Short mmCIF file of C-alpha atoms in Angstrom, two decimals:
data_model
loop_
_atom_site.label_atom_id
_atom_site.label_comp_id
_atom_site.label_asym_id
_atom_site.label_seq_id
_atom_site.Cartn_x
_atom_site.Cartn_y
_atom_site.Cartn_z
CA MET A 1 156.50 101.61 124.15
CA LYS A 2 157.06 103.02 120.73
CA HIS A 3 161.08 103.47 121.72
CA PHE A 4 161.48 100.50 123.77
CA ILE A 5 160.11 99.11 119.83
CA THR A 6 162.62 101.07 117.48
CA TYR A 7 165.42 100.43 120.08
CA GLN A 8 165.26 96.45 119.61
CA ALA A 9 164.85 96.57 116.31
CA LYS A 10 167.86 98.78 116.42
CA ASN A 11 169.56 96.71 118.89
CA PHE A 12 168.46 93.73 116.93
CA LEU A 13 169.73 94.97 113.50
CA ARG A 14 173.21 96.07 115.32
CA SER A 15 173.66 92.60 116.09
CA LEU A 16 173.12 91.29 111.92
CA GLN A 17 171.02 88.30 113.64
CA ILE A 18 168.10 89.37 110.53
CA ILE A 19 171.37 88.76 108.30
CA PRO A 20 170.52 84.79 108.09
CA PRO A 21 166.80 84.03 108.94
CA TYR A 22 166.34 87.43 105.96
CA ALA A 23 169.07 85.65 103.60
CA LEU A 24 166.59 81.98 103.95
CA TYR A 25 163.10 83.36 102.99
CA ILE A 26 164.61 86.33 100.50
CA THR A 27 166.75 83.00 98.47
CA TRP A 28 163.36 80.48 99.30
CA ILE A 29 161.28 82.97 97.38
CA VAL A 30 163.45 83.65 94.38
CA VAL A 31 163.91 79.25 94.25
CA LEU A 32 160.08 79.02 94.49
CA TYR A 33 159.50 81.80 91.43
CA ALA A 34 162.33 80.87 89.71
CA TYR A 35 160.06 79.56 86.46
CA ARG A 36 156.18 81.48 84.91
CA ASN A 37 153.56 80.21 84.99
CA VAL A 38 153.17 79.42 88.91
CA PRO A 39 149.81 78.21 90.27
CA ILE A 40 148.75 81.73 92.43
CA LEU A 41 147.72 79.93 95.41
CA SER A 42 149.66 77.64 95.58
CA SER A 43 152.36 78.79 95.61
CA TYR A 44 151.56 81.39 98.30
CA ALA A 45 150.98 78.77 100.40
CA ASN A 46 154.83 77.50 100.91
CA SER A 47 156.34 80.33 100.60
CA ALA A 48 153.81 81.57 103.80
CA VAL A 49 154.39 77.87 106.11
CA VAL A 50 158.03 78.59 105.60
CA LEU A 51 157.79 82.04 107.04
CA PHE A 52 155.57 80.40 109.72
CA VAL A 53 159.46 78.84 109.94
CA ILE A 54 161.52 81.82 109.75
CA MET A 55 159.32 84.08 112.19
CA THR A 56 160.38 81.56 114.63
CA TRP A 57 163.84 81.77 114.06
CA ILE A 58 162.99 86.23 113.85
CA SER A 59 161.06 85.69 117.34
CA MET A 60 163.78 83.25 118.80
CA SER A 61 166.56 85.84 118.45
CA ILE A 62 164.77 88.61 119.25
CA PHE A 63 163.72 87.37 122.58
CA ARG A 64 167.12 86.46 123.18
CA LEU A 65 168.56 90.25 122.18
CA GLU A 66 169.29 91.24 126.22
CA ALA A 67 171.60 89.57 129.25
CA GLU A 68 168.86 89.76 131.78
CA ASN A 69 170.65 92.70 133.94
CA GLU A 70 169.18 94.44 131.00
CA LYS A 71 166.39 93.11 130.01
CA HIS A 72 165.25 93.72 134.65
CA LEU A 73 166.24 97.13 133.61
CA LEU A 74 164.03 97.54 130.37
CA GLN A 75 161.70 96.67 131.95
CA LEU A 76 162.20 99.39 135.13
CA ALA A 77 161.29 101.60 131.87
CA LEU A 78 158.25 100.50 131.04
CA ARG A 79 157.55 100.12 134.27
CA ASP A 80 155.74 97.40 133.03
CA LYS A 81 156.27 94.03 133.02
CA THR A 82 153.37 93.19 130.46
CA ARG A 83 154.68 95.55 128.04
CA PHE A 84 158.24 95.04 127.41
CA LEU A 85 155.57 90.98 126.05
CA TYR A 86 153.73 93.31 123.59
CA GLY A 87 156.52 95.43 122.29
CA LYS A 88 158.55 92.31 122.13
CA TRP A 89 155.67 90.75 120.07
CA LEU A 90 155.34 94.20 118.36
CA THR A 91 159.25 94.71 116.79
CA ALA A 92 159.11 90.85 115.97
CA PHE A 93 155.26 91.01 113.91
CA LEU A 94 157.54 94.64 112.05
CA PHE A 95 160.89 92.43 110.27
CA MET A 96 157.38 90.82 109.28
CA LEU A 97 156.70 92.76 106.83
CA PRO A 98 159.59 93.50 104.27
CA LEU A 99 159.59 89.54 104.06
CA PHE A 100 155.26 89.38 103.23
CA ILE A 101 156.00 92.35 100.84
CA VAL A 102 159.24 90.26 99.37
CA ALA A 103 156.98 87.28 99.71
CA HIS A 104 153.68 88.60 98.31
CA PHE A 105 154.84 91.02 95.37
CA TYR A 106 158.13 89.56 94.08
CA PRO A 107 156.27 87.33 91.97
CA ILE A 108 154.10 90.02 90.88
CA VAL A 109 156.20 92.08 90.11
CA PHE A 110 158.45 90.26 87.43
CA GLY A 111 154.89 88.00 86.28
CA HIS A 112 155.91 85.14 87.26
CA PHE A 113 151.51 84.48 88.10
CA ARG A 114 149.58 82.27 85.83
CA GLY A 115 146.68 84.27 84.87
CA ASN A 116 145.97 87.60 86.98
CA VAL A 117 146.56 88.80 90.54
CA THR A 118 143.02 89.19 91.55
CA LEU A 119 140.98 90.44 95.03
CA ILE A 120 140.87 87.56 96.16
CA HIS A 121 144.10 86.22 95.85
CA HIS A 122 145.10 89.81 97.53
CA LEU A 123 142.51 89.19 100.77
CA LEU A 124 144.40 84.97 100.81
CA SER A 125 147.79 85.45 100.69
CA PHE A 126 147.52 88.00 103.24
CA TYR A 127 145.54 86.08 105.39
CA ALA A 128 147.89 82.95 105.90
CA HIS A 129 150.77 85.14 105.32
CA ILE A 130 150.55 87.00 108.29
CA GLY A 131 148.51 84.60 109.45
CA LEU A 132 151.17 81.49 109.87
CA GLY A 133 153.97 84.53 110.65
CA SER A 134 152.16 85.61 113.72
CA LEU A 135 151.42 81.86 114.84
CA GLY A 136 155.33 81.55 114.29
CA ILE A 137 156.62 84.95 116.55
CA LEU A 138 153.86 83.45 119.12
CA THR A 139 155.64 80.04 118.54
CA GLY A 140 159.04 81.22 119.46
CA SER A 141 158.04 83.54 122.59
CA LEU A 142 156.56 80.08 124.09
CA PHE A 143 160.06 78.62 124.63
CA THR A 144 162.07 82.13 125.18
CA ALA A 145 160.15 83.95 127.01
CA THR A 146 158.57 81.27 129.84
CA ARG A 147 160.39 79.10 131.50
CA LEU A 148 158.48 76.38 129.32
CA VAL A 149 162.04 74.59 129.16
CA THR A 150 165.22 74.95 130.43
CA VAL A 151 168.23 77.86 128.14
CA LYS A 152 170.29 74.26 126.48
CA TYR A 153 167.10 73.32 125.42
CA VAL A 154 165.31 75.62 123.76
CA TRP A 155 165.94 75.83 120.29
CA LEU A 156 165.73 72.13 120.38
CA LEU A 157 161.58 72.12 121.04
CA ALA A 158 161.24 75.05 118.55
CA ALA A 159 162.57 72.29 115.90
CA ILE A 160 160.88 69.48 117.07
CA THR A 161 157.37 71.88 117.35
CA VAL A 162 157.77 73.97 114.09
CA THR A 163 158.55 70.00 112.44
CA THR A 164 155.49 69.26 114.41
CA SER A 165 153.19 71.79 114.03
CA LEU A 166 154.47 71.48 109.63
CA ALA A 167 153.43 67.74 109.68
CA ALA A 168 150.00 67.18 112.23
CA SER A 169 147.55 65.52 109.64
CA GLN A 170 149.66 63.38 108.76
CA ILE A 171 150.34 63.04 112.55
CA HIS A 172 147.05 62.50 113.35
CA GLU A 173 146.35 60.21 111.14
CA ALA A 174 148.89 57.75 112.86
CA LEU A 175 147.25 58.33 116.89
CA PRO A 176 145.20 56.64 118.23
CA SER A 177 141.47 59.09 118.74
CA TRP A 178 142.71 59.00 122.66
CA LEU A 179 145.25 61.69 121.73
CA ASP A 180 143.89 63.68 119.43
CA TRP A 181 143.71 66.78 121.64
CA THR A 182 147.41 66.75 121.22
CA ILE A 183 146.49 68.00 118.26
CA HIS A 184 144.92 71.19 118.98
CA VAL A 185 147.54 72.43 120.74
CA LEU A 186 149.59 73.13 118.56
CA PRO A 187 149.62 75.85 116.04
CA PRO A 188 146.29 75.44 113.57
CA LEU A 189 148.83 75.97 109.92
CA SER A 190 146.04 73.69 107.94
CA LEU A 191 143.39 76.18 109.26
CA LEU A 192 145.42 79.09 107.55
CA TYR A 193 147.32 77.22 104.58
CA THR A 194 144.73 74.30 103.08
CA PRO A 195 142.07 77.80 102.60
CA LEU A 196 144.99 78.44 99.06
CA LYS A 197 145.31 74.15 98.24
CA GLY A 198 142.18 74.85 96.64
CA GLY A 199 142.96 75.92 93.16
CA ASP A 200 142.67 79.27 91.59
CA ALA A 201 139.47 79.65 91.49
CA GLY A 202 138.19 83.61 92.23
CA ARG A 203 136.19 82.57 95.90
CA LEU A 204 136.56 81.79 99.07
CA PRO A 205 136.19 79.20 100.50
CA GLU A 206 132.81 77.50 102.09
CA GLU A 207 135.04 76.96 105.18
CA PHE A 208 137.57 80.77 104.34
CA LEU A 209 135.04 82.34 108.11
CA SER A 210 134.90 79.34 110.25
CA ASP A 211 138.96 79.33 109.70
CA LEU A 212 139.38 82.11 110.36
CA PHE A 213 137.33 81.89 113.87
CA LEU A 214 138.72 79.83 115.00
CA VAL A 215 142.64 81.30 114.09
CA ILE A 216 141.89 84.03 115.25
CA ALA A 217 140.23 81.95 118.38
CA TYR A 218 143.70 79.95 119.10
CA ILE A 219 145.57 83.25 118.57
CA LEU A 220 143.63 85.11 121.51
CA VAL A 221 144.63 82.28 124.03
CA ALA A 222 147.44 81.20 123.35
CA VAL A 223 148.92 85.25 123.73
CA VAL A 224 146.66 84.52 127.37
CA VAL A 225 148.41 81.74 127.90
CA ILE A 226 152.20 82.91 127.46
CA GLN A 227 151.67 86.09 128.57
CA LYS A 228 150.73 84.47 132.07
CA LEU A 229 153.37 81.76 131.64
CA TYR A 230 155.90 85.38 131.13
CA LEU A 231 154.90 86.49 133.56
CA ARG A 232 155.14 83.43 136.32
CA ARG A 233 158.77 83.02 135.59
CA GLU A 234 159.06 86.78 135.87
CA ARG A 235 157.71 87.28 139.88
#
């Protein structure tokens, strides 16, 4: 698995597909902190939401690196199709870490925040960025590792899903009650950024643990569903 992840990382770097999402996100961070004395948690919430979009993009690019014949050769070398899927996920996660480090430490190093960053701020930033980034990885793989949609409409449907997820709370208010369940299928972005919207209080929100549990449950279910769809495709 280690050699496969290394191969994937080198392949992704050589393809230069990493440049647009990385450049866009770093530019966004610089623009976000163009001024000093900005609030800590709401700024982290903004950078974390954009990380979800960027990681969806990166995940889709990583899952589409190889042609079908090369993919089958890699699966044979790994001796397990599931290892191929998990290797792709881990590769995407690896490329997410530098973006998280930039988003988290850039405003601290250059003194853009209003007030001091406490342990609670660090914890909530980690929770939001890693959680939203992971949901982005799963969202991207849903459309590229499975046959949920034809290749022709992969990017379109992914864009619609990302946009709908970002506007889920507004859409929920407009939906009739019998369609409420459709919102719960979407990635629960609000559970990850809402705890950061309550100001810069030095304590965890009361609903933090329940939100954390729901996010972990959603991710586990998503992993199982995507794995089953992926294995059905690779029969």
